[in-house]
Amino acid sequence: MIDARRLRILRAVADHRTVTAAAAALYLTPSAVSQQLAALEQETGHRLVERGARGARLTAAGEILLTHTNVVLAQLERAEAELAAYSAGVAGTVTVAAFATGIGLVLAPAITDLNLTAPGIRVRVQDAEGDASVPMVLDRQVDVAVAVEYRGAPGADDERLTRVPLYSEPFDAVLPVDHRLAGQHQVAVADLAKDPWIGPYPGNPCHDVVVLACEFAGFEPRLEHSSDDFRAVVALAGAGAGVALVPRSALRGVERTGVVVRPVEGSAPTRRVFAAVRQGAEGHPLIRPVLDALGAAGAKEEGLAARTP
């Protein structure tokens, strides 16, 4: 009989690529993870993990078992959801990890809605960058992630997750007020190829969006200034330090002294925001209302994002 707890450990090793990182994510010691893997290998009669200088990787047998692991763990999530529904009274805590803008735009309004429609549900919020919250869901550190599409993000067909689209928004060009293109109604990204740029640090999903937009326009941006705070990005542009692409929602309420904001010509780079839970958990009587409230808040935000800056 295969122990489902050991399957979670196998998946964590596959996700994190080292025993040490998997142990940290699961709040276990590396030796405990190694012992559980050894026990799982004994249960299955196959070597499942190979360790080397570059970390740990699954063997062919391990990959086969991982495919079944995703199905088994999703079914266990569904079982927990049905048992929770059976026990009636919807009351409990749901932990949601979200990036700062997502907290303000969709999570806070969702909590306001839940206070009226499902007062027994308490939402606990953790601030996490747009690419950090999904691994937290997979590692069972949180129940729900509000995340941003990024290079390498789990796709919509990932068997470990159920995703709910929330909203998408364009990036707008932020230029110093005396910039040569400041008088135009729209700005082509290609026309900014020779400018110094201001943008988020590598690892921030918005960094990927900006870099890919520039690459699509035929150049690599010369990023001279870096900040993950878009208020700082706008302030630097206002000081004449460079140009930037900023998500439209991040510009609301930001002091725009010294800058102009223009829509991007053609197909604008876009930030896509979604909620994610472990597959099978979407029907849980505590989680389902949270997803519905996030979806409703996301639909409102989608409408606001469609307006010109």
mmCIF file of C-alpha atoms in Angstrom:
data_model
loop_
_atom_site.group_PDB
_atom_site.id
_atom_site.type_symbol
_atom_site.label_atom_id
_atom_site.label_comp_id
_atom_site.label_asym_id
_atom_site.label_seq_id
_atom_site.Cartn_x
_atom_site.Cartn_y
_atom_site.Cartn_z
ATOM 1 C CA MET A 1 0.000 0.000 0.000
ATOM 2 C CA ILE A 2 1.408 3.378 -1.057
ATOM 3 C CA ASP A 3 1.257 6.099 1.580
ATOM 4 C CA ALA A 4 -0.292 9.297 0.131
ATOM 5 C CA ARG A 5 1.860 11.447 2.423
ATOM 6 C CA ARG A 6 4.925 10.055 0.681
ATOM 7 C CA LEU A 7 3.406 10.896 -2.696
ATOM 8 C CA ARG A 8 3.259 14.553 -1.612
ATOM 9 C CA ILE A 9 6.944 14.360 -0.775
ATOM 10 C CA LEU A 10 7.726 12.852 -4.181
ATOM 11 C CA ARG A 11 5.872 15.690 -5.901
ATOM 12 C CA ALA A 12 7.664 18.302 -3.812
ATOM 13 C CA VAL A 13 11.042 16.850 -4.842
ATOM 14 C CA ALA A 14 9.935 16.911 -8.488
ATOM 15 C CA ASP A 15 8.805 20.546 -8.136
ATOM 16 C CA HIS A 16 11.809 21.870 -6.215
ATOM 17 C CA ARG A 17 14.533 19.675 -7.777
ATOM 18 C CA THR A 18 16.463 19.166 -4.520
ATOM 19 C CA VAL A 19 15.731 17.265 -1.327
ATOM 20 C CA THR A 20 16.765 20.275 0.753
ATOM 21 C CA ALA A 21 14.378 22.664 -1.023
ATOM 22 C CA ALA A 22 11.525 20.147 -0.875
ATOM 23 C CA ALA A 23 12.154 19.662 2.853
ATOM 24 C CA ALA A 24 12.045 23.417 3.460
ATOM 25 C CA ALA A 25 8.768 23.757 1.543
ATOM 26 C CA LEU A 26 7.200 20.910 3.528
ATOM 27 C CA TYR A 27 8.624 22.037 6.881
ATOM 28 C CA LEU A 28 10.539 18.784 7.236
ATOM 29 C CA THR A 29 14.209 17.999 7.661
ATOM 30 C CA PRO A 30 16.154 16.738 4.630
ATOM 31 C CA SER A 31 16.794 13.468 6.452
ATOM 32 C CA ALA A 32 13.051 13.003 7.017
ATOM 33 C CA VAL A 33 12.391 13.574 3.308
ATOM 34 C CA SER A 34 15.123 11.090 2.390
ATOM 35 C CA GLN A 35 13.673 8.515 4.773
ATOM 36 C CA GLN A 36 10.184 8.922 3.328
ATOM 37 C CA LEU A 37 11.504 8.617 -0.224
ATOM 38 C CA ALA A 38 13.370 5.467 0.719
ATOM 39 C CA ALA A 39 10.192 4.048 2.248
ATOM 40 C CA LEU A 40 8.224 4.939 -0.892
ATOM 41 C CA GLU A 41 10.818 3.203 -3.051
ATOM 42 C CA GLN A 42 10.491 0.157 -0.827
ATOM 43 C CA GLU A 43 6.699 0.257 -1.139
ATOM 44 C CA THR A 44 6.812 0.464 -4.926
ATOM 45 C CA GLY A 45 9.829 -1.762 -5.519
ATOM 46 C CA HIS A 46 11.414 0.848 -7.804
ATOM 47 C CA ARG A 47 14.102 3.478 -7.562
ATOM 48 C CA LEU A 48 12.228 6.751 -7.913
ATOM 49 C CA VAL A 49 14.798 9.527 -7.403
ATOM 50 C CA GLU A 50 18.366 9.968 -8.582
ATOM 51 C CA ARG A 51 20.619 12.497 -6.853
ATOM 52 C CA GLY A 52 23.546 14.241 -8.450
ATOM 53 C CA ALA A 53 25.630 17.375 -8.328
ATOM 54 C CA ARG A 54 22.783 19.362 -9.896
ATOM 55 C CA GLY A 55 20.151 18.153 -7.449
ATOM 56 C CA ALA A 56 17.523 15.433 -7.549
ATOM 57 C CA ARG A 57 15.534 14.204 -10.533
ATOM 58 C CA LEU A 58 12.927 11.516 -10.964
ATOM 59 C CA THR A 59 13.757 8.263 -12.672
ATOM 60 C CA ALA A 60 11.474 6.887 -15.383
ATOM 61 C CA ALA A 61 9.626 4.937 -12.696
ATOM 62 C CA GLY A 62 9.388 8.108 -10.618
ATOM 63 C CA GLU A 63 7.870 10.008 -13.546
ATOM 64 C CA ILE A 64 5.260 7.277 -13.996
ATOM 65 C CA LEU A 65 4.364 7.426 -10.321
ATOM 66 C CA LEU A 66 4.254 11.243 -10.426
ATOM 67 C CA THR A 67 1.566 11.127 -13.118
ATOM 68 C CA HIS A 68 -0.589 8.984 -10.855
ATOM 69 C CA THR A 69 0.349 11.130 -7.848
ATOM 70 C CA ASN A 70 -1.293 14.195 -9.387
ATOM 71 C CA VAL A 71 -4.519 12.242 -9.930
ATOM 72 C CA VAL A 72 -4.484 10.667 -6.454
ATOM 73 C CA LEU A 73 -3.818 13.930 -4.619
ATOM 74 C CA ALA A 74 -6.505 15.741 -6.609
ATOM 75 C CA GLN A 75 -8.987 13.011 -5.684
ATOM 76 C CA LEU A 76 -8.035 13.312 -2.016
ATOM 77 C CA GLU A 77 -8.680 17.058 -2.235
ATOM 78 C CA ARG A 78 -12.139 16.299 -3.645
ATOM 79 C CA ALA A 79 -12.798 13.810 -0.844
ATOM 80 C CA GLU A 80 -11.862 16.433 1.756
ATOM 81 C CA ALA A 81 -14.129 18.934 0.019
ATOM 82 C CA GLU A 82 -17.114 16.576 0.035
ATOM 83 C CA LEU A 83 -16.569 15.627 3.674
ATOM 84 C CA ALA A 84 -16.354 19.284 4.601
ATOM 85 C CA ALA A 85 -19.607 19.937 2.726
ATOM 86 C CA TYR A 86 -21.241 16.996 4.486
ATOM 87 C CA SER A 87 -20.348 18.426 7.876
ATOM 88 C CA ALA A 88 -22.552 21.439 6.950
ATOM 89 C CA GLY A 89 -21.951 24.778 8.735
ATOM 90 C CA VAL A 90 -19.626 26.679 6.424
ATOM 91 C CA ALA A 91 -17.184 28.250 8.854
ATOM 92 C CA GLY A 92 -13.411 28.258 8.825
ATOM 93 C CA THR A 93 -10.266 29.933 7.538
ATOM 94 C CA VAL A 94 -8.984 30.116 3.964
ATOM 95 C CA THR A 95 -5.413 31.317 3.453
ATOM 96 C CA VAL A 96 -4.781 33.301 0.268
ATOM 97 C CA ALA A 97 -1.381 34.362 -1.072
ATOM 98 C CA ALA A 98 -1.484 37.329 -3.437
ATOM 99 C CA PHE A 99 0.779 40.060 -4.807
ATOM 100 C CA ALA A 100 0.279 43.578 -3.458
ATOM 101 C CA THR A 101 -1.711 45.000 -6.377
ATOM 102 C CA GLY A 102 -3.878 41.885 -6.510
ATOM 103 C CA ILE A 103 -4.643 42.283 -2.808
ATOM 104 C CA GLY A 104 -5.898 45.790 -3.400
ATOM 105 C CA LEU A 105 -7.784 45.194 -6.636
ATOM 106 C CA VAL A 106 -9.503 41.823 -6.174
ATOM 107 C CA LEU A 107 -8.732 40.223 -2.818
ATOM 108 C CA ALA A 108 -9.819 43.111 -0.579
ATOM 109 C CA PRO A 109 -13.114 43.566 -2.514
ATOM 110 C CA ALA A 110 -13.660 39.796 -2.345
ATOM 111 C CA ILE A 111 -13.228 39.858 1.445
ATOM 112 C CA THR A 112 -15.754 42.707 1.682
ATOM 113 C CA ASP A 113 -18.220 40.629 -0.333
ATOM 114 C CA LEU A 114 -17.599 37.503 1.762
ATOM 115 C CA ASN A 115 -18.241 39.437 4.964
ATOM 116 C CA LEU A 116 -21.809 39.862 3.706
ATOM 117 C CA THR A 117 -22.438 36.609 1.829
ATOM 118 C CA ALA A 118 -20.388 34.090 3.856
ATOM 119 C CA PRO A 119 -19.610 35.619 7.259
ATOM 120 C CA GLY A 120 -18.394 32.280 8.614
ATOM 121 C CA ILE A 121 -15.409 32.300 6.262
ATOM 122 C CA ARG A 122 -12.307 34.058 7.517
ATOM 123 C CA VAL A 123 -9.708 34.931 4.885
ATOM 124 C CA ARG A 124 -6.092 35.092 6.000
ATOM 125 C CA VAL A 125 -3.878 37.023 3.559
ATOM 126 C CA GLN A 126 -0.192 36.554 2.808
ATOM 127 C CA ASP A 127 1.654 39.004 0.565
ATOM 128 C CA ALA A 128 3.617 37.093 -2.085
ATOM 129 C CA GLU A 129 5.043 38.090 -5.456
ATOM 130 C CA GLY A 130 3.041 37.054 -8.508
ATOM 131 C CA ASP A 131 5.319 34.087 -9.253
ATOM 132 C CA ALA A 132 5.661 32.866 -5.640
ATOM 133 C CA SER A 133 2.077 32.111 -4.661
ATOM 134 C CA VAL A 134 1.451 29.101 -6.932
ATOM 135 C CA PRO A 135 4.342 27.071 -5.439
ATOM 136 C CA MET A 136 2.906 27.939 -2.009
ATOM 137 C CA VAL A 137 -0.407 26.345 -3.051
ATOM 138 C CA LEU A 138 1.313 23.228 -4.353
ATOM 139 C CA ASP A 139 3.307 22.939 -1.124
ATOM 140 C CA ARG A 140 0.081 23.291 0.911
ATOM 141 C CA GLN A 141 1.345 26.441 2.605
ATOM 142 C CA VAL A 142 -1.772 28.323 1.453
ATOM 143 C CA ASP A 143 -5.165 27.348 0.029
ATOM 144 C CA VAL A 144 -5.510 29.867 -2.817
ATOM 145 C CA ALA A 145 -3.041 31.828 -4.938
ATOM 146 C CA VAL A 146 -3.741 35.083 -6.749
ATOM 147 C CA ALA A 147 -0.976 35.013 -9.316
ATOM 148 C CA VAL A 148 0.278 36.553 -12.537
ATOM 149 C CA GLU A 149 1.133 34.728 -15.741
ATOM 150 C CA TYR A 150 4.902 34.518 -16.032
ATOM 151 C CA ARG A 151 7.505 32.683 -18.034
ATOM 152 C CA GLY A 152 7.571 29.117 -16.693
ATOM 153 C CA ALA A 153 4.231 29.374 -14.863
ATOM 154 C CA PRO A 154 2.195 26.124 -14.672
ATOM 155 C CA GLY A 155 -0.124 26.067 -17.661
ATOM 156 C CA ALA A 156 -3.900 25.864 -17.694
ATOM 157 C CA ASP A 157 -3.590 22.117 -18.406
ATOM 158 C CA ASP A 158 -1.404 21.414 -15.356
ATOM 159 C CA GLU A 159 -2.933 18.390 -13.598
ATOM 160 C CA ARG A 160 -1.955 19.690 -10.164
ATOM 161 C CA LEU A 161 -4.003 22.883 -10.300
ATOM 162 C CA THR A 162 -7.393 24.359 -11.070
ATOM 163 C CA ARG A 163 -7.115 27.927 -12.376
ATOM 164 C CA VAL A 164 -9.749 30.670 -12.465
ATOM 165 C CA PRO A 165 -9.027 33.678 -14.746
ATOM 166 C CA LEU A 166 -9.595 36.932 -12.853
ATOM 167 C CA TYR A 167 -8.650 39.851 -15.096
ATOM 168 C CA SER A 168 -6.173 41.067 -17.670
ATOM 169 C CA GLU A 169 -4.845 44.572 -18.152
ATOM 170 C CA PRO A 170 -2.568 46.327 -20.629
ATOM 171 C CA PHE A 171 0.751 47.955 -19.835
ATOM 172 C CA ASP A 172 0.965 51.664 -20.630
ATOM 173 C CA ALA A 173 4.059 53.646 -21.580
ATOM 174 C CA VAL A 174 5.283 56.098 -18.936
ATOM 175 C CA LEU A 175 7.499 58.842 -20.374
ATOM 176 C CA PRO A 176 9.180 61.964 -18.997
ATOM 177 C CA VAL A 177 7.019 64.976 -19.832
ATOM 178 C CA ASP A 178 9.721 66.387 -22.114
ATOM 179 C CA HIS A 179 10.274 63.093 -23.963
ATOM 180 C CA ARG A 180 10.346 63.359 -27.760
ATOM 181 C CA LEU A 181 7.222 61.111 -27.998
ATOM 182 C CA ALA A 182 5.272 62.752 -25.179
ATOM 183 C CA GLY A 183 2.946 64.529 -27.623
ATOM 184 C CA GLN A 184 1.787 61.332 -29.354
ATOM 185 C CA HIS A 185 -1.560 59.733 -28.521
ATOM 186 C CA GLN A 186 -0.019 56.242 -28.603
ATOM 187 C CA VAL A 187 3.560 55.022 -28.331
ATOM 188 C CA ALA A 188 5.164 52.121 -30.219
ATOM 189 C CA VAL A 189 7.499 50.044 -28.054
ATOM 190 C CA ALA A 190 9.995 49.878 -30.943
ATOM 191 C CA ASP A 191 10.361 53.672 -30.825
ATOM 192 C CA LEU A 192 11.788 53.393 -27.294
ATOM 193 C CA ALA A 193 14.659 51.106 -28.262
ATOM 194 C CA LYS A 194 17.377 53.688 -27.673
ATOM 195 C CA ASP A 195 16.025 55.009 -24.363
ATOM 196 C CA PRO A 196 17.238 54.055 -20.881
ATOM 197 C CA TRP A 197 14.604 51.939 -19.125
ATOM 198 C CA ILE A 198 13.187 51.639 -15.623
ATOM 199 C CA GLY A 199 11.580 48.365 -14.626
ATOM 200 C CA PRO A 200 11.056 45.580 -12.090
ATOM 201 C CA TYR A 201 13.818 43.228 -11.016
ATOM 202 C CA PRO A 202 14.342 39.898 -12.828
ATOM 203 C CA GLY A 203 12.096 37.297 -11.218
ATOM 204 C CA ASN A 204 9.161 39.694 -11.020
ATOM 205 C CA PRO A 205 6.549 38.539 -13.599
ATOM 206 C CA CYS A 206 6.201 42.115 -14.852
ATOM 207 C CA HIS A 207 9.913 42.104 -15.707
ATOM 208 C CA ASP A 208 9.249 39.211 -18.086
ATOM 209 C CA VAL A 209 6.329 41.059 -19.703
ATOM 210 C CA VAL A 210 8.449 44.170 -20.336
ATOM 211 C CA VAL A 211 11.452 42.253 -21.669
ATOM 212 C CA LEU A 212 9.320 40.079 -23.947
ATOM 213 C CA ALA A 213 7.489 43.145 -25.308
ATOM 214 C CA CYS A 214 10.826 44.748 -26.163
ATOM 215 C CA GLU A 215 12.174 41.542 -27.679
ATOM 216 C CA PHE A 216 9.037 41.286 -29.813
ATOM 217 C CA ALA A 217 9.690 44.874 -30.946
ATOM 218 C CA GLY A 218 13.205 43.879 -31.982
ATOM 219 C CA PHE A 219 15.477 45.053 -29.172
ATOM 220 C CA GLU A 220 16.710 44.302 -25.668
ATOM 221 C CA PRO A 221 15.840 47.085 -23.200
ATOM 222 C CA ARG A 222 18.714 48.891 -21.498
ATOM 223 C CA LEU A 223 17.444 48.597 -17.916
ATOM 224 C CA GLU A 224 19.382 51.205 -15.976
ATOM 225 C CA HIS A 225 17.101 51.469 -12.932
ATOM 226 C CA SER A 226 15.241 48.697 -11.106
ATOM 227 C CA SER A 227 12.363 48.744 -8.620
ATOM 228 C CA ASP A 228 9.406 46.460 -7.931
ATOM 229 C CA ASP A 229 7.455 49.467 -6.636
ATOM 230 C CA PHE A 230 5.675 51.126 -9.560
ATOM 231 C CA ARG A 231 5.341 54.387 -7.629
ATOM 232 C CA ALA A 232 9.134 54.509 -7.600
ATOM 233 C CA VAL A 233 9.240 53.620 -11.304
ATOM 234 C CA VAL A 234 6.908 56.521 -12.158
ATOM 235 C CA ALA A 235 8.857 58.904 -9.918
ATOM 236 C CA LEU A 236 12.107 57.978 -11.664
ATOM 237 C CA ALA A 237 10.489 58.553 -15.066
ATOM 238 C CA GLY A 238 9.308 61.938 -13.801
ATOM 239 C CA ALA A 239 12.904 62.746 -12.875
ATOM 240 C CA GLY A 240 13.937 62.035 -16.476
ATOM 241 C CA ALA A 241 15.775 58.811 -15.594
ATOM 242 C CA GLY A 242 14.180 56.767 -18.377
ATOM 243 C CA VAL A 243 11.002 55.239 -19.790
ATOM 244 C CA ALA A 244 8.875 52.396 -18.490
ATOM 245 C CA LEU A 245 5.964 50.094 -19.185
ATOM 246 C CA VAL A 246 3.602 49.899 -16.213
ATOM 247 C CA PRO A 247 0.387 47.872 -15.679
ATOM 248 C CA ARG A 248 -2.573 50.197 -16.025
ATOM 249 C CA SER A 249 -4.017 49.437 -12.591
ATOM 250 C CA ALA A 250 -0.686 50.231 -10.922
ATOM 251 C CA LEU A 251 -0.973 53.801 -12.202
ATOM 252 C CA ARG A 252 -4.203 54.559 -10.361
ATOM 253 C CA GLY A 253 -3.714 57.114 -7.643
ATOM 254 C CA VAL A 254 0.012 57.429 -8.400
ATOM 255 C CA GLU A 255 1.513 60.924 -8.482
ATOM 256 C CA ARG A 256 2.259 61.682 -12.142
ATOM 257 C CA THR A 257 4.315 64.835 -11.766
ATOM 258 C CA GLY A 258 6.782 65.109 -14.621
ATOM 259 C CA VAL A 259 5.398 62.207 -16.675
ATOM 260 C CA VAL A 260 2.878 61.474 -19.393
ATOM 261 C CA VAL A 261 1.100 58.122 -19.724
ATOM 262 C CA ARG A 262 0.261 56.821 -23.181
ATOM 263 C CA PRO A 263 -1.366 53.594 -24.437
ATOM 264 C CA VAL A 264 0.941 51.246 -26.337
ATOM 265 C CA GLU A 265 0.361 51.177 -30.063
ATOM 266 C CA GLY A 266 -0.859 47.903 -31.546
ATOM 267 C CA SER A 267 -1.062 44.790 -29.380
ATOM 268 C CA ALA A 268 -0.137 46.050 -25.916
ATOM 269 C CA PRO A 269 1.796 43.838 -23.497
ATOM 270 C CA THR A 270 -0.660 42.424 -20.987
ATOM 271 C CA ARG A 271 -0.651 41.269 -17.387
ATOM 272 C CA ARG A 272 -2.991 38.294 -16.851
ATOM 273 C CA VAL A 273 -4.081 37.557 -13.315
ATOM 274 C CA PHE A 274 -5.624 34.281 -12.149
ATOM 275 C CA ALA A 275 -6.540 32.399 -8.995
ATOM 276 C CA ALA A 276 -5.260 28.862 -8.458
ATOM 277 C CA VAL A 277 -6.034 26.033 -6.048
ATOM 278 C CA ARG A 278 -4.907 22.447 -5.843
ATOM 279 C CA GLN A 279 -6.963 20.403 -8.267
ATOM 280 C CA GLY A 280 -9.922 18.900 -6.505
ATOM 281 C CA ALA A 281 -10.088 21.639 -3.869
ATOM 282 C CA GLU A 282 -12.167 24.003 -6.019
ATOM 283 C CA GLY A 283 -15.390 22.421 -4.704
ATOM 284 C CA HIS A 284 -14.496 22.763 -1.025
ATOM 285 C CA PRO A 285 -17.334 24.643 0.744
ATOM 286 C CA LEU A 286 -14.862 27.145 2.195
ATOM 287 C CA ILE A 287 -12.797 27.631 -0.954
ATOM 288 C CA ARG A 288 -15.623 27.791 -3.523
ATOM 289 C CA PRO A 289 -17.128 31.028 -2.135
ATOM 290 C CA VAL A 290 -13.671 32.611 -2.063
ATOM 291 C CA LEU A 291 -13.086 31.729 -5.727
ATOM 292 C CA ASP A 292 -16.536 33.051 -6.662
ATOM 293 C CA ALA A 293 -15.916 36.331 -4.826
ATOM 294 C CA LEU A 294 -12.506 36.695 -6.472
ATOM 295 C CA GLY A 295 -14.070 36.024 -9.861
ATOM 296 C CA ALA A 296 -16.714 38.705 -9.321
ATOM 297 C CA ALA A 297 -14.082 41.235 -8.216
ATOM 298 C CA GLY A 298 -11.917 40.279 -11.208
ATOM 299 C CA ALA A 299 -14.799 40.884 -13.626
ATOM 300 C CA LYS A 300 -15.216 44.428 -12.262
ATOM 301 C CA GLU A 301 -11.489 45.050 -12.545
ATOM 302 C CA GLU A 302 -11.493 43.798 -16.146
ATOM 303 C CA GLY A 303 -13.996 46.514 -16.983
ATOM 304 C CA LEU A 304 -11.934 49.225 -15.304
ATOM 305 C CA ALA A 305 -8.729 48.037 -17.012
ATOM 306 C CA ALA A 306 -10.365 48.491 -20.427
ATOM 307 C CA ARG A 307 -10.541 52.260 -19.927
ATOM 308 C CA THR A 308 -7.773 54.385 -21.340
ATOM 309 C CA PRO A 309 -5.220 55.701 -18.833
#
